[in-house]
């Protein structure tokens, strides 16, 4: 099991990625069960809360 969290740089990258127009049009976020992937999906969904609902699915 991978429990390594995002670094500060990784958090900045996730926030920057959440502003990408292609992600803003998404309805579903798919991610692996790794800690960093969950954190990235969480950041992206929080940054896009203006949408009524974004589904997050573990793959």
mmCIF file with all atom_site columns, N, CA, C and O in Angstrom:
data_model
loop_
_atom_site.group_PDB
_atom_site.id
_atom_site.type_symbol
_atom_site.label_atom_id
_atom_site.label_alt_id
_atom_site.label_comp_id
_atom_site.label_asym_id
_atom_site.label_entity_id
_atom_site.label_seq_id
_atom_site.pdbx_PDB_ins_code
_atom_site.Cartn_x
_atom_site.Cartn_y
_atom_site.Cartn_z
_atom_site.occupancy
_atom_site.B_iso_or_equiv
_atom_site.pdbx_formal_charge
_atom_site.auth_seq_id
_atom_site.auth_comp_id
_atom_site.auth_asym_id
_atom_site.auth_atom_id
_atom_site.pdbx_PDB_model_num
ATOM 1   N N  . UNK A 1 1  ? 0.839   -1.174 0.000   1.00 0.00 ? 1  UNK A N  1
ATOM 2   C CA . UNK A 1 1  ? 0.000   0.000  0.000   1.00 0.00 ? 1  UNK A CA 1
ATOM 3   C C  . UNK A 1 1  ? 0.888   1.243  0.000   1.00 0.00 ? 1  UNK A C  1
ATOM 4   O O  . UNK A 1 1  ? 1.875   1.300  0.705   1.00 0.00 ? 1  UNK A O  1
ATOM 5   N N  . UNK A 1 2  ? 0.524   2.213  -0.790  1.00 0.00 ? 2  UNK A N  1
ATOM 6   C CA . UNK A 1 2  ? 1.279   3.455  -0.919  1.00 0.00 ? 2  UNK A CA 1
ATOM 7   C C  . UNK A 1 2  ? 0.646   4.529  -0.043  1.00 0.00 ? 2  UNK A C  1
ATOM 8   O O  . UNK A 1 2  ? -0.471  4.944  -0.274  1.00 0.00 ? 2  UNK A O  1
ATOM 9   N N  . UNK A 1 3  ? 1.349   4.986  0.978   1.00 0.00 ? 3  UNK A N  1
ATOM 10  C CA . UNK A 1 3  ? 0.821   5.999  1.886   1.00 0.00 ? 3  UNK A CA 1
ATOM 11  C C  . UNK A 1 3  ? 1.601   7.305  1.807   1.00 0.00 ? 3  UNK A C  1
ATOM 12  O O  . UNK A 1 3  ? 1.492   8.146  2.686   1.00 0.00 ? 3  UNK A O  1
ATOM 13  N N  . UNK A 1 4  ? 2.362   7.474  0.742   1.00 0.00 ? 4  UNK A N  1
ATOM 14  C CA . UNK A 1 4  ? 3.166   8.684  0.603   1.00 0.00 ? 4  UNK A CA 1
ATOM 15  C C  . UNK A 1 4  ? 2.259   9.825  0.157   1.00 0.00 ? 4  UNK A C  1
ATOM 16  O O  . UNK A 1 4  ? 1.613   9.748  -0.879  1.00 0.00 ? 4  UNK A O  1
ATOM 17  N N  . UNK A 1 5  ? 2.199   10.905 0.950   1.00 0.00 ? 5  UNK A N  1
ATOM 18  C CA . UNK A 1 5  ? 1.317   12.031 0.599   1.00 0.00 ? 5  UNK A CA 1
ATOM 19  C C  . UNK A 1 5  ? 1.931   12.917 -0.482  1.00 0.00 ? 5  UNK A C  1
ATOM 20  O O  . UNK A 1 5  ? 3.123   12.819 -0.790  1.00 0.00 ? 5  UNK A O  1
ATOM 21  N N  . UNK A 1 6  ? 1.107   13.794 -1.020  1.00 0.00 ? 6  UNK A N  1
ATOM 22  C CA . UNK A 1 6  ? 1.596   14.776 -1.978  1.00 0.00 ? 6  UNK A CA 1
ATOM 23  C C  . UNK A 1 6  ? 2.599   15.708 -1.310  1.00 0.00 ? 6  UNK A C  1
ATOM 24  O O  . UNK A 1 6  ? 2.429   16.076 -0.149  1.00 0.00 ? 6  UNK A O  1
ATOM 25  N N  . UNK A 1 7  ? 3.586   16.102 -2.053  1.00 0.00 ? 7  UNK A N  1
ATOM 26  C CA . UNK A 1 7  ? 4.521   17.120 -1.569  1.00 0.00 ? 7  UNK A CA 1
ATOM 27  C C  . UNK A 1 7  ? 3.860   18.490 -1.755  1.00 0.00 ? 7  UNK A C  1
ATOM 28  O O  . UNK A 1 7  ? 2.809   18.601 -2.399  1.00 0.00 ? 7  UNK A O  1
ATOM 29  N N  . UNK A 1 8  ? 4.472   19.526 -1.210  1.00 0.00 ? 8  UNK A N  1
ATOM 30  C CA . UNK A 1 8  ? 3.951   20.875 -1.425  1.00 0.00 ? 8  UNK A CA 1
ATOM 31  C C  . UNK A 1 8  ? 3.901   21.196 -2.912  1.00 0.00 ? 8  UNK A C  1
ATOM 32  O O  . UNK A 1 8  ? 2.953   21.823 -3.387  1.00 0.00 ? 8  UNK A O  1
ATOM 33  N N  . UNK A 1 9  ? 4.911   20.754 -3.639  1.00 0.00 ? 9  UNK A N  1
ATOM 34  C CA . UNK A 1 9  ? 4.920   20.968 -5.081  1.00 0.00 ? 9  UNK A CA 1
ATOM 35  C C  . UNK A 1 9  ? 3.778   20.198 -5.746  1.00 0.00 ? 9  UNK A C  1
ATOM 36  O O  . UNK A 1 9  ? 3.126   20.711 -6.658  1.00 0.00 ? 9  UNK A O  1
ATOM 37  N N  . UNK A 1 10 ? 3.516   18.993 -5.296  1.00 0.00 ? 10 UNK A N  1
ATOM 38  C CA . UNK A 1 10 ? 2.410   18.201 -5.837  1.00 0.00 ? 10 UNK A CA 1
ATOM 39  C C  . UNK A 1 10 ? 1.063   18.865 -5.598  1.00 0.00 ? 10 UNK A C  1
ATOM 40  O O  . UNK A 1 10 ? 0.177   18.834 -6.457  1.00 0.00 ? 10 UNK A O  1
ATOM 41  N N  . UNK A 1 11 ? 0.901   19.478 -4.441  1.00 0.00 ? 11 UNK A N  1
ATOM 42  C CA . UNK A 1 11 ? -0.338  20.200 -4.130  1.00 0.00 ? 11 UNK A CA 1
ATOM 43  C C  . UNK A 1 11 ? -0.490  21.387 -5.077  1.00 0.00 ? 11 UNK A C  1
ATOM 44  O O  . UNK A 1 11 ? -1.579  21.622 -5.628  1.00 0.00 ? 11 UNK A O  1
ATOM 45  N N  . UNK A 1 12 ? 0.589   22.113 -5.297  1.00 0.00 ? 12 UNK A N  1
ATOM 46  C CA . UNK A 1 12 ? 0.548   23.253 -6.230  1.00 0.00 ? 12 UNK A CA 1
ATOM 47  C C  . UNK A 1 12 ? 0.202   22.781 -7.635  1.00 0.00 ? 12 UNK A C  1
ATOM 48  O O  . UNK A 1 12 ? -0.591  23.416 -8.335  1.00 0.00 ? 12 UNK A O  1
ATOM 49  N N  . UNK A 1 13 ? 0.781   21.657 -8.044  1.00 0.00 ? 13 UNK A N  1
ATOM 50  C CA . UNK A 1 13 ? 0.495   21.120 -9.380  1.00 0.00 ? 13 UNK A CA 1
ATOM 51  C C  . UNK A 1 13 ? -0.962  20.710 -9.504  1.00 0.00 ? 13 UNK A C  1
ATOM 52  O O  . UNK A 1 13 ? -1.593  20.944 -10.546 1.00 0.00 ? 13 UNK A O  1
ATOM 53  N N  . UNK A 1 14 ? -1.525  20.097 -8.466  1.00 0.00 ? 14 UNK A N  1
ATOM 54  C CA . UNK A 1 14 ? -2.930  19.679 -8.502  1.00 0.00 ? 14 UNK A CA 1
ATOM 55  C C  . UNK A 1 14 ? -3.849  20.901 -8.597  1.00 0.00 ? 14 UNK A C  1
ATOM 56  O O  . UNK A 1 14 ? -4.830  20.893 -9.356  1.00 0.00 ? 14 UNK A O  1
ATOM 57  N N  . UNK A 1 15 ? -3.529  21.948 -7.844  1.00 0.00 ? 15 UNK A N  1
ATOM 58  C CA . UNK A 1 15 ? -4.337  23.170 -7.914  1.00 0.00 ? 15 UNK A CA 1
ATOM 59  C C  . UNK A 1 15 ? -4.246  23.808 -9.296  1.00 0.00 ? 15 UNK A C  1
ATOM 60  O O  . UNK A 1 15 ? -5.245  24.275 -9.846  1.00 0.00 ? 15 UNK A O  1
ATOM 61  N N  . UNK A 1 16 ? -3.047  23.811 -9.865  1.00 0.00 ? 16 UNK A N  1
ATOM 62  C CA . UNK A 1 16 ? -2.866  24.365 -11.202 1.00 0.00 ? 16 UNK A CA 1
ATOM 63  C C  . UNK A 1 16 ? -3.633  23.519 -12.223 1.00 0.00 ? 16 UNK A C  1
ATOM 64  O O  . UNK A 1 16 ? -4.304  24.052 -13.108 1.00 0.00 ? 16 UNK A O  1
ATOM 65  N N  . UNK A 1 17 ? -3.576  22.205 -12.076 1.00 0.00 ? 17 UNK A N  1
ATOM 66  C CA . UNK A 1 17 ? -4.287  21.313 -12.998 1.00 0.00 ? 17 UNK A CA 1
ATOM 67  C C  . UNK A 1 17 ? -5.797  21.499 -12.900 1.00 0.00 ? 17 UNK A C  1
ATOM 68  O O  . UNK A 1 17 ? -6.509  21.388 -13.900 1.00 0.00 ? 17 UNK A O  1
ATOM 69  N N  . UNK A 1 18 ? -6.287  21.817 -11.705 1.00 0.00 ? 18 UNK A N  1
ATOM 70  C CA . UNK A 1 18 ? -7.739  21.980 -11.531 1.00 0.00 ? 18 UNK A CA 1
ATOM 71  C C  . UNK A 1 18 ? -8.270  23.182 -12.299 1.00 0.00 ? 18 UNK A C  1
ATOM 72  O O  . UNK A 1 18 ? -9.468  23.264 -12.566 1.00 0.00 ? 18 UNK A O  1
ATOM 73  N N  . UNK A 1 19 ? -7.399  24.106 -12.675 1.00 0.00 ? 19 UNK A N  1
ATOM 74  C CA . UNK A 1 19 ? -7.823  25.279 -13.439 1.00 0.00 ? 19 UNK A CA 1
ATOM 75  C C  . UNK A 1 19 ? -7.824  25.023 -14.947 1.00 0.00 ? 19 UNK A C  1
ATOM 76  O O  . UNK A 1 19 ? -8.261  25.872 -15.722 1.00 0.00 ? 19 UNK A O  1
ATOM 77  N N  . UNK A 1 20 ? -7.356  23.848 -15.358 1.00 0.00 ? 20 UNK A N  1
ATOM 78  C CA . UNK A 1 20 ? -7.348  23.498 -16.780 1.00 0.00 ? 20 UNK A CA 1
ATOM 79  C C  . UNK A 1 20 ? -8.801  23.414 -17.273 1.00 0.00 ? 20 UNK A C  1
ATOM 80  O O  . UNK A 1 20 ? -9.642  22.780 -16.646 1.00 0.00 ? 20 UNK A O  1
ATOM 81  N N  . UNK A 1 21 ? -9.088  24.058 -18.377 1.00 0.00 ? 21 UNK A N  1
ATOM 82  C CA . UNK A 1 21 ? -10.452 24.103 -18.916 1.00 0.00 ? 21 UNK A CA 1
ATOM 83  C C  . UNK A 1 21 ? -11.020 22.702 -19.170 1.00 0.00 ? 21 UNK A C  1
ATOM 84  O O  . UNK A 1 21 ? -12.221 22.472 -18.997 1.00 0.00 ? 21 UNK A O  1
ATOM 85  N N  . UNK A 1 22 ? -10.170 21.758 -19.550 1.00 0.00 ? 22 UNK A N  1
ATOM 86  C CA . UNK A 1 22 ? -10.651 20.398 -19.818 1.00 0.00 ? 22 UNK A CA 1
ATOM 87  C C  . UNK A 1 22 ? -11.157 19.734 -18.551 1.00 0.00 ? 22 UNK A C  1
ATOM 88  O O  . UNK A 1 22 ? -12.138 18.994 -18.580 1.00 0.00 ? 22 UNK A O  1
ATOM 89  N N  . UNK A 1 23 ? -10.533 19.996 -17.426 1.00 0.00 ? 23 UNK A N  1
ATOM 90  C CA . UNK A 1 23 ? -10.974 19.409 -16.158 1.00 0.00 ? 23 UNK A CA 1
ATOM 91  C C  . UNK A 1 23 ? -12.250 20.083 -15.677 1.00 0.00 ? 23 UNK A C  1
ATOM 92  O O  . UNK A 1 23 ? -13.132 19.443 -15.116 1.00 0.00 ? 23 UNK A O  1
ATOM 93  N N  . UNK A 1 24 ? -12.371 21.376 -15.924 1.00 0.00 ? 24 UNK A N  1
ATOM 94  C CA . UNK A 1 24 ? -13.563 22.106 -15.511 1.00 0.00 ? 24 UNK A CA 1
ATOM 95  C C  . UNK A 1 24 ? -14.837 21.593 -16.146 1.00 0.00 ? 24 UNK A C  1
ATOM 96  O O  . UNK A 1 24 ? -15.928 21.786 -15.624 1.00 0.00 ? 24 UNK A O  1
ATOM 97  N N  . UNK A 1 25 ? -14.711 20.909 -17.270 1.00 0.00 ? 25 UNK A N  1
ATOM 98  C CA . UNK A 1 25 ? -15.875 20.349 -17.962 1.00 0.00 ? 25 UNK A CA 1
ATOM 99  C C  . UNK A 1 25 ? -16.188 18.921 -17.504 1.00 0.00 ? 25 UNK A C  1
ATOM 100 O O  . UNK A 1 25 ? -17.138 18.318 -17.963 1.00 0.00 ? 25 UNK A O  1
ATOM 101 N N  . UNK A 1 26 ? -15.390 18.376 -16.609 1.00 0.00 ? 26 UNK A N  1
ATOM 102 C CA . UNK A 1 26 ? -15.531 16.975 -16.185 1.00 0.00 ? 26 UNK A CA 1
ATOM 103 C C  . UNK A 1 26 ? -16.679 16.789 -15.211 1.00 0.00 ? 26 UNK A C  1
ATOM 104 O O  . UNK A 1 26 ? -16.987 17.661 -14.408 1.00 0.00 ? 26 UNK A O  1
ATOM 105 N N  . UNK A 1 27 ? -17.288 15.621 -15.291 1.00 0.00 ? 27 UNK A N  1
ATOM 106 C CA . UNK A 1 27 ? -18.331 15.237 -14.348 1.00 0.00 ? 27 UNK A CA 1
ATOM 107 C C  . UNK A 1 27 ? -17.866 14.124 -13.416 1.00 0.00 ? 27 UNK A C  1
ATOM 108 O O  . UNK A 1 27 ? -18.472 13.884 -12.388 1.00 0.00 ? 27 UNK A O  1
ATOM 109 N N  . UNK A 1 28 ? -16.806 13.433 -13.822 1.00 0.00 ? 28 UNK A N  1
ATOM 110 C CA . UNK A 1 28 ? -16.314 12.286 -13.058 1.00 0.00 ? 28 UNK A CA 1
ATOM 111 C C  . UNK A 1 28 ? -14.793 12.402 -12.930 1.00 0.00 ? 28 UNK A C  1
ATOM 112 O O  . UNK A 1 28 ? -14.111 12.753 -13.891 1.00 0.00 ? 28 UNK A O  1
ATOM 113 N N  . UNK A 1 29 ? -14.289 12.081 -11.746 1.00 0.00 ? 29 UNK A N  1
ATOM 114 C CA . UNK A 1 29 ? -12.846 12.006 -11.523 1.00 0.00 ? 29 UNK A CA 1
ATOM 115 C C  . UNK A 1 29 ? -12.523 10.553 -11.190 1.00 0.00 ? 29 UNK A C  1
ATOM 116 O O  . UNK A 1 29 ? -13.063 10.000 -10.235 1.00 0.00 ? 29 UNK A O  1
ATOM 117 N N  . UNK A 1 30 ? -11.686 9.940  -11.991 1.00 0.00 ? 30 UNK A N  1
ATOM 118 C CA . UNK A 1 30 ? -11.235 8.570  -11.746 1.00 0.00 ? 30 UNK A CA 1
ATOM 119 C C  . UNK A 1 30 ? -9.827  8.639  -11.180 1.00 0.00 ? 30 UNK A C  1
ATOM 120 O O  . UNK A 1 30 ? -9.002  9.408  -11.659 1.00 0.00 ? 30 UNK A O  1
ATOM 121 N N  . UNK A 1 31 ? -9.550  7.835  -10.177 1.00 0.00 ? 31 UNK A N  1
ATOM 122 C CA . UNK A 1 31 ? -8.209  7.828  -9.607  1.00 0.00 ? 31 UNK A CA 1
ATOM 123 C C  . UNK A 1 31 ? -7.874  6.461  -9.059  1.00 0.00 ? 31 UNK A C  1
ATOM 124 O O  . UNK A 1 31 ? -8.751  5.647  -8.800  1.00 0.00 ? 31 UNK A O  1
ATOM 125 N N  . UNK A 1 32 ? -6.592  6.200  -8.898  1.00 0.00 ? 32 UNK A N  1
ATOM 126 C CA . UNK A 1 32 ? -6.136  4.928  -8.351  1.00 0.00 ? 32 UNK A CA 1
ATOM 127 C C  . UNK A 1 32 ? -6.250  4.984  -6.819  1.00 0.00 ? 32 UNK A C  1
ATOM 128 O O  . UNK A 1 32 ? -6.457  6.052  -6.254  1.00 0.00 ? 32 UNK A O  1
ATOM 129 N N  . UNK A 1 33 ? -6.092  3.867  -6.137  1.00 0.00 ? 33 UNK A N  1
ATOM 130 C CA . UNK A 1 33 ? -6.226  3.862  -4.680  1.00 0.00 ? 33 UNK A CA 1
ATOM 131 C C  . UNK A 1 33 ? -5.012  4.414  -3.931  1.00 0.00 ? 33 UNK A C  1
ATOM 132 O O  . UNK A 1 33 ? -4.981  4.398  -2.708  1.00 0.00 ? 33 UNK A O  1
ATOM 133 N N  . UNK A 1 34 ? -4.042  4.933  -4.630  1.00 0.00 ? 34 UNK A N  1
ATOM 134 C CA . UNK A 1 34 ? -2.869  5.480  -3.957  1.00 0.00 ? 34 UNK A CA 1
ATOM 135 C C  . UNK A 1 34 ? -3.195  6.803  -3.269  1.00 0.00 ? 34 UNK A C  1
ATOM 136 O O  . UNK A 1 34 ? -4.004  7.592  -3.749  1.00 0.00 ? 34 UNK A O  1
ATOM 137 N N  . UNK A 1 35 ? -2.549  7.046  -2.150  1.00 0.00 ? 35 UNK A N  1
ATOM 138 C CA . UNK A 1 35 ? -2.790  8.233  -1.337  1.00 0.00 ? 35 UNK A CA 1
ATOM 139 C C  . UNK A 1 35 ? -2.673  9.513  -2.151  1.00 0.00 ? 35 UNK A C  1
ATOM 140 O O  . UNK A 1 35 ? -3.530  10.386 -2.084  1.00 0.00 ? 35 UNK A O  1
ATOM 141 N N  . UNK A 1 36 ? -1.607  9.625  -2.923  1.00 0.00 ? 36 UNK A N  1
ATOM 142 C CA . UNK A 1 36 ? -1.395  10.847 -3.713  1.00 0.00 ? 36 UNK A CA 1
ATOM 143 C C  . UNK A 1 36 ? -2.502  11.056 -4.732  1.00 0.00 ? 36 UNK A C  1
ATOM 144 O O  . UNK A 1 36 ? -2.923  12.182 -4.991  1.00 0.00 ? 36 UNK A O  1
ATOM 145 N N  . UNK A 1 37 ? -2.993  9.964  -5.317  1.00 0.00 ? 37 UNK A N  1
ATOM 146 C CA . UNK A 1 37 ? -4.075  10.075 -6.298  1.00 0.00 ? 37 UNK A CA 1
ATOM 147 C C  . UNK A 1 37 ? -5.359  10.559 -5.627  1.00 0.00 ? 37 UNK A C  1
ATOM 148 O O  . UNK A 1 37 ? -6.077  11.405 -6.166  1.00 0.00 ? 37 UNK A O  1
ATOM 149 N N  . UNK A 1 38 ? -5.646  10.030 -4.438  1.00 0.00 ? 38 UNK A N  1
ATOM 150 C CA . UNK A 1 38 ? -6.824  10.473 -3.684  1.00 0.00 ? 38 UNK A CA 1
ATOM 151 C C  . UNK A 1 38 ? -6.701  11.948 -3.324  1.00 0.00 ? 38 UNK A C  1
ATOM 152 O O  . UNK A 1 38 ? -7.662  12.719 -3.469  1.00 0.00 ? 38 UNK A O  1
ATOM 153 N N  . UNK A 1 39 ? -5.536  12.366 -2.875  1.00 0.00 ? 39 UNK A N  1
ATOM 154 C CA . UNK A 1 39 ? -5.338  13.772 -2.522  1.00 0.00 ? 39 UNK A CA 1
ATOM 155 C C  . UNK A 1 39 ? -5.495  14.667 -3.748  1.00 0.00 ? 39 UNK A C  1
ATOM 156 O O  . UNK A 1 39 ? -6.111  15.732 -3.659  1.00 0.00 ? 39 UNK A O  1
ATOM 157 N N  . UNK A 1 40 ? -4.955  14.245 -4.871  1.00 0.00 ? 40 UNK A N  1
ATOM 158 C CA . UNK A 1 40 ? -5.083  15.026 -6.095  1.00 0.00 ? 40 UNK A CA 1
ATOM 159 C C  . UNK A 1 40 ? -6.545  15.150 -6.511  1.00 0.00 ? 40 UNK A C  1
ATOM 160 O O  . UNK A 1 40 ? -7.024  16.241 -6.826  1.00 0.00 ? 40 UNK A O  1
ATOM 161 N N  . UNK A 1 41 ? -7.276  14.033 -6.483  1.00 0.00 ? 41 UNK A N  1
ATOM 162 C CA . UNK A 1 41 ? -8.697  14.062 -6.837  1.00 0.00 ? 41 UNK A CA 1
ATOM 163 C C  . UNK A 1 41 ? -9.477  14.967 -5.888  1.00 0.00 ? 41 UNK A C  1
ATOM 164 O O  . UNK A 1 41 ? -10.368 15.709 -6.310  1.00 0.00 ? 41 UNK A O  1
ATOM 165 N N  . UNK A 1 42 ? -9.142  14.923 -4.624  1.00 0.00 ? 42 UNK A N  1
ATOM 166 C CA . UNK A 1 42 ? -9.801  15.762 -3.631  1.00 0.00 ? 42 UNK A CA 1
ATOM 167 C C  . UNK A 1 42 ? -9.563  17.246 -3.900  1.00 0.00 ? 42 UNK A C  1
ATOM 168 O O  . UNK A 1 42 ? -10.494 18.060 -3.859  1.00 0.00 ? 42 UNK A O  1
ATOM 169 N N  . UNK A 1 43 ? -8.328  17.610 -4.192  1.00 0.00 ? 43 UNK A N  1
ATOM 170 C CA . UNK A 1 43 ? -7.994  19.006 -4.488  1.00 0.00 ? 43 UNK A CA 1
ATOM 171 C C  . UNK A 1 43 ? -8.742  19.465 -5.734  1.00 0.00 ? 43 UNK A C  1
ATOM 172 O O  . UNK A 1 43 ? -9.339  20.543 -5.756  1.00 0.00 ? 43 UNK A O  1
ATOM 173 N N  . UNK A 1 44 ? -8.725  18.651 -6.763  1.00 0.00 ? 44 UNK A N  1
ATOM 174 C CA . UNK A 1 44 ? -9.401  19.030 -8.010  1.00 0.00 ? 44 UNK A CA 1
ATOM 175 C C  . UNK A 1 44 ? -10.894 19.192 -7.784  1.00 0.00 ? 44 UNK A C  1
ATOM 176 O O  . UNK A 1 44 ? -11.499 20.159 -8.263  1.00 0.00 ? 44 UNK A O  1
ATOM 177 N N  . UNK A 1 45 ? -11.512 18.294 -7.018  1.00 0.00 ? 45 UNK A N  1
ATOM 178 C CA . UNK A 1 45 ? -12.956 18.414 -6.782  1.00 0.00 ? 45 UNK A CA 1
ATOM 179 C C  . UNK A 1 45 ? -13.272 19.645 -5.932  1.00 0.00 ? 45 UNK A C  1
ATOM 180 O O  . UNK A 1 45 ? -14.245 20.346 -6.190  1.00 0.00 ? 45 UNK A O  1
ATOM 181 N N  . UNK A 1 46 ? -12.442 19.944 -4.939  1.00 0.00 ? 46 UNK A N  1
ATOM 182 C CA . UNK A 1 46 ? -12.671 21.134 -4.104  1.00 0.00 ? 46 UNK A CA 1
ATOM 183 C C  . UNK A 1 46 ? -12.529 22.411 -4.911  1.00 0.00 ? 46 UNK A C  1
ATOM 184 O O  . UNK A 1 46 ? -13.273 23.361 -4.708  1.00 0.00 ? 46 UNK A O  1
ATOM 185 N N  . UNK A 1 47 ? -11.569 22.438 -5.813  1.00 0.00 ? 47 UNK A N  1
ATOM 186 C CA . UNK A 1 47 ? -11.344 23.623 -6.633  1.00 0.00 ? 47 UNK A CA 1
ATOM 187 C C  . UNK A 1 47 ? -12.454 23.819 -7.659  1.00 0.00 ? 47 UNK A C  1
ATOM 188 O O  . UNK A 1 47 ? -12.602 24.882 -8.224  1.00 0.00 ? 47 UNK A O  1
ATOM 189 N N  . UNK A 1 48 ? -13.242 22.776 -7.894  1.00 0.00 ? 48 UNK A N  1
ATOM 190 C CA . UNK A 1 48 ? -14.334 22.838 -8.883  1.00 0.00 ? 48 UNK A CA 1
ATOM 191 C C  . UNK A 1 48 ? -15.701 22.688 -8.228  1.00 0.00 ? 48 UNK A C  1
ATOM 192 O O  . UNK A 1 48 ? -16.627 22.186 -8.839  1.00 0.00 ? 48 UNK A O  1
ATOM 193 N N  . UNK A 1 49 ? -15.852 23.118 -6.982  1.00 0.00 ? 49 UNK A N  1
ATOM 194 C CA . UNK A 1 49 ? -17.115 22.947 -6.259  1.00 0.00 ? 49 UNK A CA 1
ATOM 195 C C  . UNK A 1 49 ? -18.283 23.724 -6.857  1.00 0.00 ? 49 UNK A C  1
ATOM 196 O O  . UNK A 1 49 ? -19.419 23.479 -6.510  1.00 0.00 ? 49 UNK A O  1
ATOM 197 N N  . UNK A 1 50 ? -18.006 24.647 -7.751  1.00 0.00 ? 50 UNK A N  1
ATOM 198 C CA . UNK A 1 50 ? -19.088 25.397 -8.363  1.00 0.00 ? 50 UNK A CA 1
ATOM 199 C C  . UNK A 1 50 ? -20.014 24.502 -9.186  1.00 0.00 ? 50 UNK A C  1
ATOM 200 O O  . UNK A 1 50 ? -21.145 24.844 -9.444  1.00 0.00 ? 50 UNK A O  1
ATOM 201 N N  . UNK A 1 51 ? -19.517 23.328 -9.566  1.00 0.00 ? 51 UNK A N  1
ATOM 202 C CA . UNK A 1 51 ? -20.364 22.379 -10.271 1.00 0.00 ? 51 UNK A CA 1
ATOM 203 C C  . UNK A 1 51 ? -21.334 21.733 -9.286  1.00 0.00 ? 51 UNK A C  1
ATOM 204 O O  . UNK A 1 51 ? -21.028 21.584 -8.118  1.00 0.00 ? 51 UNK A O  1
ATOM 205 N N  . UNK A 1 52 ? -22.498 21.357 -9.769  1.00 0.00 ? 52 UNK A N  1
ATOM 206 C CA . UNK A 1 52 ? -23.479 20.759 -8.874  1.00 0.00 ? 52 UNK A CA 1
ATOM 207 C C  . UNK A 1 52 ? -22.992 19.462 -8.284  1.00 0.00 ? 52 UNK A C  1
ATOM 208 O O  . UNK A 1 52 ? -23.188 19.203 -7.120  1.00 0.00 ? 52 UNK A O  1
ATOM 209 N N  . UNK A 1 53 ? -22.365 18.617 -9.078  1.00 0.00 ? 53 UNK A N  1
ATOM 210 C CA . UNK A 1 53 ? -21.824 17.388 -8.523  1.00 0.00 ? 53 UNK A CA 1
ATOM 211 C C  . UNK A 1 53 ? -20.727 16.833 -9.408  1.00 0.00 ? 53 UNK A C  1
ATOM 212 O O  . UNK A 1 53 ? -20.835 16.864 -10.618 1.00 0.00 ? 53 UNK A O  1
ATOM 213 N N  . UNK A 1 54 ? -19.688 16.402 -8.775  1.00 0.00 ? 54 UNK A N  1
ATOM 214 C CA . UNK A 1 54 ? -18.604 15.714 -9.445  1.00 0.00 ? 54 UNK A CA 1
ATOM 215 C C  . UNK A 1 54 ? -18.487 14.362 -8.768  1.00 0.00 ? 54 UNK A C  1
ATOM 216 O O  . UNK A 1 54 ? -18.357 14.279 -7.555  1.00 0.00 ? 54 UNK A O  1
ATOM 217 N N  . UNK A 1 55 ? -18.570 13.297 -9.527  1.00 0.00 ? 55 UNK A N  1
ATOM 218 C CA . UNK A 1 55 ? -18.420 11.970 -8.971  1.00 0.00 ? 55 UNK A CA 1
ATOM 219 C C  . UNK A 1 55 ? -16.942 11.623 -8.918  1.00 0.00 ? 55 UNK A C  1
ATOM 220 O O  . UNK A 1 55 ? -16.199 11.891 -9.847  1.00 0.00 ? 55 UNK A O  1
ATOM 221 N N  . UNK A 1 56 ? -16.541 11.015 -7.822  1.00 0.00 ? 56 UNK A N  1
ATOM 222 C CA . UNK A 1 56 ? -15.161 10.545 -7.677  1.00 0.00 ? 56 UNK A CA 1
ATOM 223 C C  . UNK A 1 56 ? -15.215 9.028  -7.563  1.00 0.00 ? 56 UNK A C  1
ATOM 224 O O  . UNK A 1 56 ? -15.872 8.497  -6.674  1.00 0.00 ? 56 UNK A O  1
ATOM 225 N N  . UNK A 1 57 ? -14.548 8.340  -8.472  1.00 0.00 ? 57 UNK A N  1
ATOM 226 C CA . UNK A 1 57 ? -14.569 6.883  -8.502  1.00 0.00 ? 57 UNK A CA 1
ATOM 227 C C  . UNK A 1 57 ? -13.171 6.332  -8.381  1.00 0.00 ? 57 UNK A C  1
ATOM 228 O O  . UNK A 1 57 ? -12.254 6.772  -9.069  1.00 0.00 ? 57 UNK A O  1
ATOM 229 N N  . UNK A 1 58 ? -12.991 5.351  -7.516  1.00 0.00 ? 58 UNK A N  1
ATOM 230 C CA . UNK A 1 58 ? -11.713 4.649  -7.403  1.00 0.00 ? 58 UNK A CA 1
ATOM 231 C C  . UNK A 1 58 ? -11.651 3.597  -8.505  1.00 0.00 ? 58 UNK A C  1
ATOM 232 O O  . UNK A 1 58 ? -12.599 2.854  -8.691  1.00 0.00 ? 58 UNK A O  1
ATOM 233 N N  . UNK A 1 59 ? -10.522 3.559  -9.206  1.00 0.00 ? 59 UNK A N  1
ATOM 234 C CA . UNK A 1 59 ? -10.379 2.550  -10.253 1.00 0.00 ? 59 UNK A CA 1
ATOM 235 C C  . UNK A 1 59 ? -9.341  1.526  -9.874  1.00 0.00 ? 59 UNK A C  1
ATOM 236 O O  . UNK A 1 59 ? -8.518  1.736  -9.034  1.00 0.00 ? 59 UNK A O  1
#
